[in-house]
Short mmCIF file of C-alpha atoms and ligand atoms in Angstrom, two decimals:
data_model
loop_
_atom_site.label_atom_id
_atom_site.label_comp_id
_atom_site.label_asym_id
_atom_site.label_seq_id
_atom_site.Cartn_x
_atom_site.Cartn_y
_atom_site.Cartn_z
CA MET A 507 -17.06 -34.50 10.19
CA GLU A 508 -15.77 -37.14 12.54
CA PRO A 509 -12.14 -36.54 13.62
CA GLN A 510 -9.92 -39.22 11.90
CA LYS A 511 -9.29 -42.20 14.32
CA LYS A 512 -5.53 -42.61 15.40
CA ARG A 513 -3.88 -45.74 13.95
CA VAL A 514 -2.53 -48.31 16.55
CA PHE A 515 0.01 -50.94 15.61
CA SER A 516 0.94 -53.71 18.00
CA GLY A 517 2.88 -57.08 17.61
CA ILE A 518 2.93 -60.25 19.76
CA GLN A 519 5.48 -63.18 19.27
CA PRO A 520 4.09 -66.57 18.85
CA THR A 521 6.33 -68.27 21.22
CA GLY A 522 5.88 -69.41 24.95
CA ASN A 523 2.48 -69.56 26.47
CA ILE A 524 0.16 -66.51 26.41
CA HIS A 525 -0.78 -65.79 30.38
CA LEU A 526 -2.92 -63.82 32.65
CA GLY A 527 -0.32 -60.95 32.70
CA ASN A 528 -0.46 -60.89 28.70
CA TYR A 529 -4.25 -60.77 28.96
CA LEU A 530 -4.96 -58.17 31.68
CA GLY A 531 -1.92 -56.06 30.84
CA ALA A 532 -2.27 -56.02 27.14
CA VAL A 533 -5.00 -58.06 25.12
CA LYS A 534 -7.87 -56.94 27.22
CA ASN A 535 -6.88 -53.26 26.67
CA TRP A 536 -6.55 -53.88 22.91
CA VAL A 537 -10.07 -55.34 22.93
CA ALA A 538 -11.56 -52.48 24.95
CA LYS A 539 -10.29 -49.75 22.59
CA GLN A 540 -11.14 -51.56 19.40
CA ASP A 541 -13.93 -49.04 18.53
CA GLU A 542 -11.87 -46.02 19.33
CA LYS A 543 -8.96 -46.47 17.00
CA VAL A 544 -7.75 -48.09 13.86
CA ASN A 545 -6.09 -51.19 14.93
CA PHE A 546 -3.60 -53.51 13.49
CA PHE A 547 -2.53 -56.65 15.64
CA CYS A 548 0.34 -58.65 14.12
CA ILE A 549 1.48 -61.90 15.20
CA VAL A 550 5.11 -61.63 14.48
CA ASP A 551 6.32 -64.98 13.36
CA LEU A 552 9.31 -63.30 11.61
CA HIS A 553 10.39 -62.03 14.77
CA SER A 554 10.38 -65.39 16.47
CA LEU A 555 13.02 -66.71 13.99
CA THR A 556 15.68 -64.55 15.62
CA VAL A 557 16.24 -67.33 17.95
CA PRO A 558 16.19 -70.99 16.73
CA GLN A 559 12.55 -72.51 16.56
CA ASP A 560 11.14 -75.92 15.79
CA PRO A 561 9.26 -75.40 12.67
CA ALA A 562 6.03 -77.53 13.49
CA ASP A 563 6.14 -75.95 16.89
CA LEU A 564 6.33 -72.48 15.53
CA ARG A 565 3.47 -73.27 12.97
CA PHE A 566 1.17 -74.39 15.77
CA GLN A 567 2.03 -71.72 18.27
CA THR A 568 1.26 -69.05 15.45
CA ARG A 569 -2.25 -70.38 14.65
CA SER A 570 -2.95 -70.98 18.26
CA LEU A 571 -2.11 -67.45 19.27
CA ALA A 572 -4.23 -66.24 16.27
CA ALA A 573 -7.22 -68.35 17.72
CA MET A 574 -6.44 -67.10 21.23
CA LEU A 575 -6.46 -63.31 20.36
CA ILE A 576 -10.03 -63.89 18.48
CA ALA A 577 -11.19 -65.98 21.52
CA CYS A 578 -10.25 -63.05 23.74
CA GLY A 579 -12.42 -60.66 21.82
CA ILE A 580 -10.19 -59.28 19.03
CA ASP A 581 -12.84 -58.96 16.36
CA PRO A 582 -11.55 -59.25 12.91
CA GLN A 583 -14.48 -57.14 11.68
CA LYS A 584 -13.15 -54.21 13.73
CA SER A 585 -9.35 -54.80 13.87
CA THR A 586 -6.89 -56.10 11.40
CA LEU A 587 -5.41 -59.11 12.75
CA PHE A 588 -2.79 -60.99 10.65
CA ILE A 589 0.35 -63.02 10.62
CA GLN A 590 3.41 -61.14 9.71
CA SER A 591 4.98 -63.47 7.41
CA HIS A 592 1.70 -63.63 5.34
CA VAL A 593 2.26 -59.96 4.30
CA SER A 594 5.45 -59.78 2.26
CA ALA A 595 5.89 -55.96 2.48
CA HIS A 596 7.28 -56.43 5.95
CA ALA A 597 10.56 -58.47 5.01
CA GLU A 598 10.85 -56.66 1.80
CA GLY A 599 10.55 -53.07 3.32
CA ALA A 600 12.78 -54.05 6.05
CA TRP A 601 15.55 -54.54 3.74
CA LEU A 602 15.24 -50.99 2.59
CA LEU A 603 15.10 -49.73 6.18
CA ASN A 604 18.33 -51.90 6.61
CA CYS A 605 20.10 -49.87 3.91
CA ILE A 606 19.65 -46.52 5.74
CA THR A 607 20.14 -47.52 9.20
CA PRO A 608 23.58 -47.13 10.85
CA LEU A 609 24.94 -50.28 12.27
CA GLY A 610 25.91 -48.44 15.82
CA TRP A 611 22.04 -47.70 16.28
CA LEU A 612 21.30 -51.46 16.53
CA GLN A 613 24.50 -52.15 18.52
CA ARG A 614 23.32 -49.94 21.17
CA MET A 615 20.01 -51.54 21.83
CA THR A 616 20.02 -53.06 25.47
CA GLN A 617 17.82 -56.06 24.60
CA PHE A 618 20.40 -57.06 21.87
CA LYS A 619 23.23 -56.53 24.31
CA ASP A 620 21.41 -58.61 26.96
CA LYS A 621 20.14 -61.30 24.79
CA SER A 622 23.37 -61.65 22.74
CA ALA A 623 25.35 -61.93 25.88
CA LYS A 624 23.43 -65.02 26.90
CA GLN A 625 23.98 -66.82 23.70
CA GLU A 626 27.03 -68.67 22.37
CA SER A 627 25.94 -68.13 18.50
CA VAL A 628 24.15 -64.88 17.91
CA LEU A 629 22.23 -64.76 14.69
CA THR A 630 22.27 -61.51 12.54
CA GLY A 631 18.50 -61.29 12.83
CA LEU A 632 18.74 -60.83 16.43
CA LEU A 633 20.63 -57.57 15.85
CA ASP A 634 18.58 -56.63 13.00
CA TYR A 635 15.21 -57.24 14.73
CA PRO A 636 14.47 -53.72 15.65
CA VAL A 637 14.52 -52.64 11.85
CA LEU A 638 11.96 -55.44 11.07
CA MET A 639 9.85 -54.01 14.04
CA THR A 640 10.14 -50.48 12.69
CA GLY A 641 8.70 -51.53 9.22
CA ASP A 642 5.99 -53.30 11.09
CA ILE A 643 5.01 -50.00 12.59
CA ILE A 644 5.70 -47.36 9.98
CA PHE A 645 4.39 -49.19 6.96
CA TYR A 646 1.05 -48.86 8.45
CA ASP A 647 1.40 -45.06 9.20
CA ALA A 648 0.74 -45.87 12.89
CA HIS A 649 0.63 -43.07 15.38
CA GLU A 650 0.69 -45.23 18.48
CA VAL A 651 2.45 -48.36 19.64
CA PRO A 652 1.20 -49.94 22.96
CA VAL A 653 3.98 -51.89 24.28
CA GLY A 654 5.52 -52.93 27.56
CA GLU A 655 8.48 -50.77 29.05
CA ASP A 656 10.85 -53.26 27.60
CA GLN A 657 10.13 -52.34 24.11
CA LYS A 658 10.32 -48.56 24.53
CA GLN A 659 13.83 -48.24 23.30
CA HIS A 660 12.85 -50.20 20.04
CA VAL A 661 10.03 -47.71 19.33
CA GLU A 662 12.32 -44.84 19.86
CA LEU A 663 14.66 -46.33 17.19
CA ALA A 664 11.56 -46.70 14.84
CA ARG A 665 11.12 -42.94 15.41
CA ASP A 666 14.73 -42.28 14.47
CA ILE A 667 14.76 -44.49 11.32
CA ALA A 668 11.36 -42.95 10.20
CA GLN A 669 12.92 -39.48 10.65
CA ARG A 670 16.24 -40.30 8.63
CA PHE A 671 14.18 -41.79 5.80
CA ASN A 672 11.99 -38.54 5.85
CA SER A 673 15.08 -36.36 5.81
CA LEU A 674 16.82 -38.37 3.08
CA TYR A 675 13.84 -38.75 0.65
CA GLU A 676 10.64 -36.89 1.67
CA GLU A 677 9.65 -34.84 4.74
CA GLU A 678 6.54 -36.27 6.34
CA PHE A 679 6.55 -39.43 4.20
CA PHE A 680 6.51 -41.70 7.48
CA ILE A 681 4.43 -40.95 10.56
CA VAL A 682 6.89 -40.75 13.57
CA PRO A 683 5.20 -43.10 16.03
CA GLU A 684 4.84 -42.73 19.76
CA PRO A 685 5.19 -45.63 22.29
CA VAL A 686 2.11 -45.96 24.65
CA ILE A 687 3.26 -47.66 27.92
CA PRO A 688 0.39 -48.98 30.07
CA GLU A 689 -0.04 -47.91 33.75
CA VAL A 690 2.06 -49.82 36.10
CA GLY A 691 -1.24 -51.05 37.72
CA ALA A 692 -1.40 -53.51 34.92
CA ARG A 693 1.46 -55.57 36.12
CA VAL A 694 0.73 -59.04 37.10
CA MET A 695 3.58 -60.62 39.11
CA GLY A 696 4.59 -64.34 39.12
CA LEU A 697 2.70 -66.45 41.50
CA ASP A 698 5.89 -68.11 42.46
CA ASP A 699 7.94 -64.96 42.99
CA PRO A 700 5.46 -61.78 43.24
CA THR A 701 8.50 -59.50 43.09
CA ASN A 702 9.09 -60.61 39.44
CA LYS A 703 6.57 -60.09 36.62
CA MET A 704 4.71 -62.98 35.10
CA SER A 705 6.53 -63.68 32.05
CA LYS A 706 5.82 -65.97 28.95
CA SER A 707 9.41 -67.35 28.89
CA LEU A 708 8.65 -68.65 32.31
CA ALA A 709 5.23 -69.79 31.77
CA HIS A 710 6.23 -73.46 31.46
CA VAL A 711 7.44 -73.43 35.15
CA ARG A 712 5.14 -75.01 37.57
CA GLY A 713 3.27 -72.54 39.71
CA HIS A 714 4.49 -69.35 37.90
CA ALA A 715 1.89 -68.27 35.58
CA ILE A 716 -1.85 -68.79 34.84
CA ARG A 717 -1.80 -69.68 31.18
CA LEU A 718 -5.07 -68.89 29.18
CA LEU A 719 -5.64 -72.43 28.44
CA ASP A 720 -5.13 -73.96 31.85
CA GLU A 721 -7.85 -76.19 33.07
CA PRO A 722 -9.95 -75.16 36.11
CA LYS A 723 -8.16 -77.80 38.29
CA GLU A 724 -4.65 -76.35 37.13
CA ILE A 725 -5.74 -72.80 37.93
CA GLU A 726 -6.95 -73.75 41.30
CA ARG A 727 -3.62 -75.62 42.17
CA SER A 728 -1.55 -72.75 40.80
CA PHE A 729 -3.38 -70.06 43.07
CA LYS A 730 -3.17 -72.39 46.06
CA ARG A 731 0.51 -72.83 45.75
CA ALA A 732 0.99 -69.02 45.24
CA VAL A 733 3.68 -67.45 47.49
CA THR A 734 2.28 -65.07 50.14
CA ASP A 735 3.43 -64.18 53.77
CA SER A 736 3.22 -65.46 57.15
CA GLY A 737 0.40 -62.88 58.07
CA ASN A 738 -3.20 -63.06 57.56
CA GLU A 739 -4.28 -59.47 56.60
CA ILE A 740 -5.99 -59.02 53.31
CA ALA A 741 -5.09 -55.48 52.20
CA PHE A 742 -3.64 -53.70 49.16
CA SER A 743 -0.11 -52.66 49.94
CA ASP A 744 3.28 -51.62 48.49
CA ASP A 745 5.21 -53.39 51.19
CA PRO A 746 7.44 -55.80 49.18
CA GLU A 747 6.75 -58.36 52.06
CA LYS A 748 2.91 -58.21 51.09
CA ALA A 749 3.67 -58.55 47.33
CA GLY A 750 2.05 -61.86 46.94
CA VAL A 751 -1.34 -60.81 48.62
CA ASN A 752 -1.02 -57.58 46.65
CA ASN A 753 -0.78 -59.49 43.35
CA LEU A 754 -3.58 -61.67 44.20
CA LEU A 755 -5.86 -58.67 45.04
CA GLY A 756 -4.72 -56.90 42.03
CA ILE A 757 -5.61 -59.93 39.83
CA TYR A 758 -9.18 -60.16 41.43
CA LYS A 759 -9.59 -56.39 40.81
CA ALA A 760 -8.58 -56.64 37.15
CA VAL A 761 -10.48 -59.80 36.41
CA THR A 762 -13.79 -58.39 38.07
CA GLY A 763 -13.27 -54.70 37.25
CA LYS A 764 -14.54 -53.88 40.91
CA SER A 765 -13.18 -50.96 42.95
CA GLU A 766 -10.53 -51.68 45.67
CA ALA A 767 -13.31 -51.09 48.42
CA ASP A 768 -15.60 -53.55 46.84
CA VAL A 769 -12.78 -56.06 46.44
CA LEU A 770 -11.85 -55.89 50.08
CA ALA A 771 -15.58 -56.14 50.86
CA ASP A 772 -15.72 -59.51 49.07
CA PHE A 773 -13.02 -60.81 51.56
CA ALA A 774 -14.35 -59.06 54.74
CA ASN A 775 -15.38 -62.54 56.03
CA ALA A 776 -12.34 -64.52 54.78
CA ARG A 777 -10.71 -66.96 57.06
CA GLY A 778 -7.10 -66.22 55.98
CA TYR A 779 -5.33 -66.46 52.54
CA GLY A 780 -6.75 -69.74 51.68
CA ASP A 781 -10.27 -68.10 50.95
CA LEU A 782 -8.37 -65.30 49.01
CA LYS A 783 -6.61 -67.84 46.73
CA LYS A 784 -10.07 -69.73 46.16
CA GLY A 785 -11.86 -66.36 45.34
CA VAL A 786 -9.29 -65.24 42.90
CA ALA A 787 -9.16 -68.73 41.29
CA ALA A 788 -13.05 -68.82 41.02
CA VAL A 789 -13.24 -65.46 39.09
CA THR A 790 -10.34 -66.38 36.92
CA ILE A 791 -11.78 -69.62 35.99
CA GLU A 792 -15.08 -67.94 35.01
CA MET A 793 -13.42 -65.21 33.09
CA LEU A 794 -11.55 -67.78 31.09
CA ARG A 795 -14.14 -70.40 30.48
CA PRO A 796 -15.83 -68.60 27.51
CA ILE A 797 -12.43 -67.57 26.01
CA GLN A 798 -11.27 -71.33 26.20
CA GLU A 799 -14.60 -72.38 24.75
CA ARG A 800 -14.23 -70.01 21.76
CA TYR A 801 -10.47 -71.01 21.26
CA GLN A 802 -11.38 -74.66 21.12
CA ALA A 803 -14.28 -74.03 18.54
CA LEU A 804 -11.73 -72.09 16.21
CA MET A 805 -8.91 -74.52 16.57
CA ALA A 806 -11.56 -77.05 15.56
CA ASP A 807 -12.40 -75.25 12.32
CA PRO A 808 -9.10 -74.49 10.59
CA VAL A 809 -11.02 -73.42 7.42
CA GLU A 810 -12.67 -70.60 9.20
CA LEU A 811 -9.56 -69.52 11.05
CA ASP A 812 -7.65 -69.58 7.64
CA ARG A 813 -10.41 -67.48 6.14
CA LEU A 814 -10.25 -64.87 8.92
CA LEU A 815 -6.34 -64.81 8.69
CA ALA A 816 -6.46 -64.52 4.91
CA ILE A 817 -8.86 -61.41 5.29
CA GLY A 818 -6.41 -59.87 7.81
CA ALA A 819 -3.47 -60.35 5.57
CA ALA A 820 -5.05 -58.84 2.48
CA GLN A 821 -6.24 -55.94 4.51
CA ALA A 822 -2.63 -55.55 5.74
CA GLN A 823 -0.99 -55.97 2.48
CA ALA A 824 -3.36 -53.30 0.78
CA ILE A 825 -1.84 -50.73 3.27
CA SER A 826 1.74 -51.77 3.54
CA GLN A 827 2.56 -52.93 0.00
CA PRO A 828 1.84 -49.47 -1.61
CA LYS A 829 3.99 -47.81 1.25
CA VAL A 830 6.88 -50.00 0.40
CA ASP A 831 6.30 -49.56 -3.49
CA GLN A 832 6.63 -45.75 -2.76
CA MET A 833 9.81 -46.34 -0.86
CA LYS A 834 11.22 -48.42 -3.79
CA GLN A 835 10.43 -45.49 -6.29
CA MET A 836 11.91 -42.92 -3.93
CA MET A 837 14.98 -45.15 -3.52
CA GLY A 838 15.61 -45.48 -7.23
CA LEU A 839 14.66 -49.25 -7.62
CA VAL A 840 11.65 -48.59 -9.88
CA PRO A 841 10.61 -45.53 -12.10
CA PRO A 842 8.33 -43.22 -10.46
CA ARG A 843 4.56 -43.17 -11.47
CA ARG A 844 3.56 -40.58 -13.82
P1 LIG B 28 8.81 -62.31 28.13
O1 LIG B 28 8.52 -61.90 29.66
O2 LIG B 28 9.00 -63.96 28.04
O3 LIG B 28 9.49 -61.55 27.33
P2 LIG B 28 6.04 -61.36 27.89
O4 LIG B 28 5.42 -62.37 28.87
O5 LIG B 28 6.51 -60.09 28.38
O6 LIG B 28 7.27 -62.31 27.51
P3 LIG B 28 5.35 -60.15 25.54
O7 LIG B 28 5.11 -60.98 24.12
O8 LIG B 28 6.70 -59.58 25.54
O9 LIG B 28 5.48 -61.36 26.60
O10 LIG B 28 4.34 -59.28 25.81
C1 LIG B 28 3.17 -59.08 25.16
C2 LIG B 28 2.36 -58.05 25.88
O11 LIG B 28 1.98 -58.39 27.34
C3 LIG B 28 3.08 -56.77 26.09
O12 LIG B 28 2.29 -55.70 25.87
C4 LIG B 28 3.66 -56.76 27.64
O13 LIG B 28 3.68 -55.43 28.20
C5 LIG B 28 2.52 -57.48 28.15
N1 LIG B 28 2.93 -58.15 29.41
C6 LIG B 28 3.68 -59.03 29.45
N2 LIG B 28 3.89 -59.51 30.66
C7 LIG B 28 2.99 -58.90 31.58
C8 LIG B 28 2.67 -58.90 32.96
N3 LIG B 28 3.12 -59.78 33.78
N4 LIG B 28 1.62 -58.00 33.39
C9 LIG B 28 1.09 -57.14 32.65
N5 LIG B 28 1.30 -57.11 31.15
C10 LIG B 28 2.22 -57.91 30.68
N1 LIG B 29 9.32 -56.77 19.69
C1 LIG B 29 7.90 -56.87 20.35
C2 LIG B 29 6.89 -57.45 19.29
C3 LIG B 29 6.70 -56.61 18.01
C4 LIG B 29 6.05 -55.42 18.09
C5 LIG B 29 6.13 -54.88 16.84
C6 LIG B 29 5.43 -54.63 19.18
C7 LIG B 29 7.11 -56.83 16.84
N2 LIG B 29 6.82 -55.75 15.99
C8 LIG B 29 5.61 -53.76 16.35
C9 LIG B 29 4.77 -53.29 18.61
C10 LIG B 29 4.87 -53.04 17.48
C11 LIG B 29 8.10 -57.95 21.46
O1 LIG B 29 9.10 -58.86 21.35
N3 LIG B 29 7.24 -57.95 22.40
#
């Protein structure tokens, strides 16, 4: 008998512009592993409401991200792709988890401390967000949660909440999930500042990121302006002075899938960084071309996109709602089934 495939859950917020770092560091790996695992990919629109959003903008960004993920290769036949607010079990179950989660656990979260310090008026949802995230994961019995380093503490909290529910109500009811942090190699740095990671919240800044929907001319321009150094040696390096060139080579390597030796061979005859920048731009444009075409086709066919998202939501609801219904029974809200 085939061993049971592990369940993977990951979420991505529909805010900001999806960029090359998100693709090379996260989405590309999700696509590659679709056959090995049972995957749930969720566009977490409820999470986005933890900071104020323009309703029309949020609606558009949510659909646009769904289309982009499919365009990148998330196959709705292989993976369950859905929008969080379409599946009512998330909000319903999060309330139940709220009522077993000590406030102090949430107040300790470093992301809450950082984000709330920067805002004048802090919404309750911002504090409570890790509980909603816990439900996302544990209502699907997910074993693995691929996330960036910044989300590790939230997945650890999810483990604590799952264990607390299990010890209060029924041992082993929830799977205790593990965070899966990608290797550091998958870190794409900002083109304008190669010492800081390329980031969604800065993707609107000119020259910072390559956004997956950028036109070829824009991509060429952004790479051309990329910060390098005053030398001319094209080599992989850990030297912070050479971070710009290292980042460009890293992007070329990730896009082409070539070995470091083959990457360097491609630039053996380059006359300085200008040729490196042109080379990286060319392979990135070629990689993004079919993704952009598929994206445009999906956005032009809203009926098909709705159909795919409705299938995803139905599959997700069929798994998470029974789990939440069982919680309701255990917690004394509805009589247990005989
Ligand atoms: P922000 O930096 O504004 O918080 P983000 O760009 O990190 O946003 P997320 O939605 O938090 O975007 O991340 C989605 C996924 O993309 C995560 O798995 C994250 O680890 C990955 N990711 C984000 N930025 C990079 C990057 N520069 N290089 C590699 N992977 C990245
Ligand atoms: N909080 C995450 C997004 C997220 C998530 C999840 C990730 C919401 N629910 C469940 C993994 C599993 C973020 O902001 N990157």
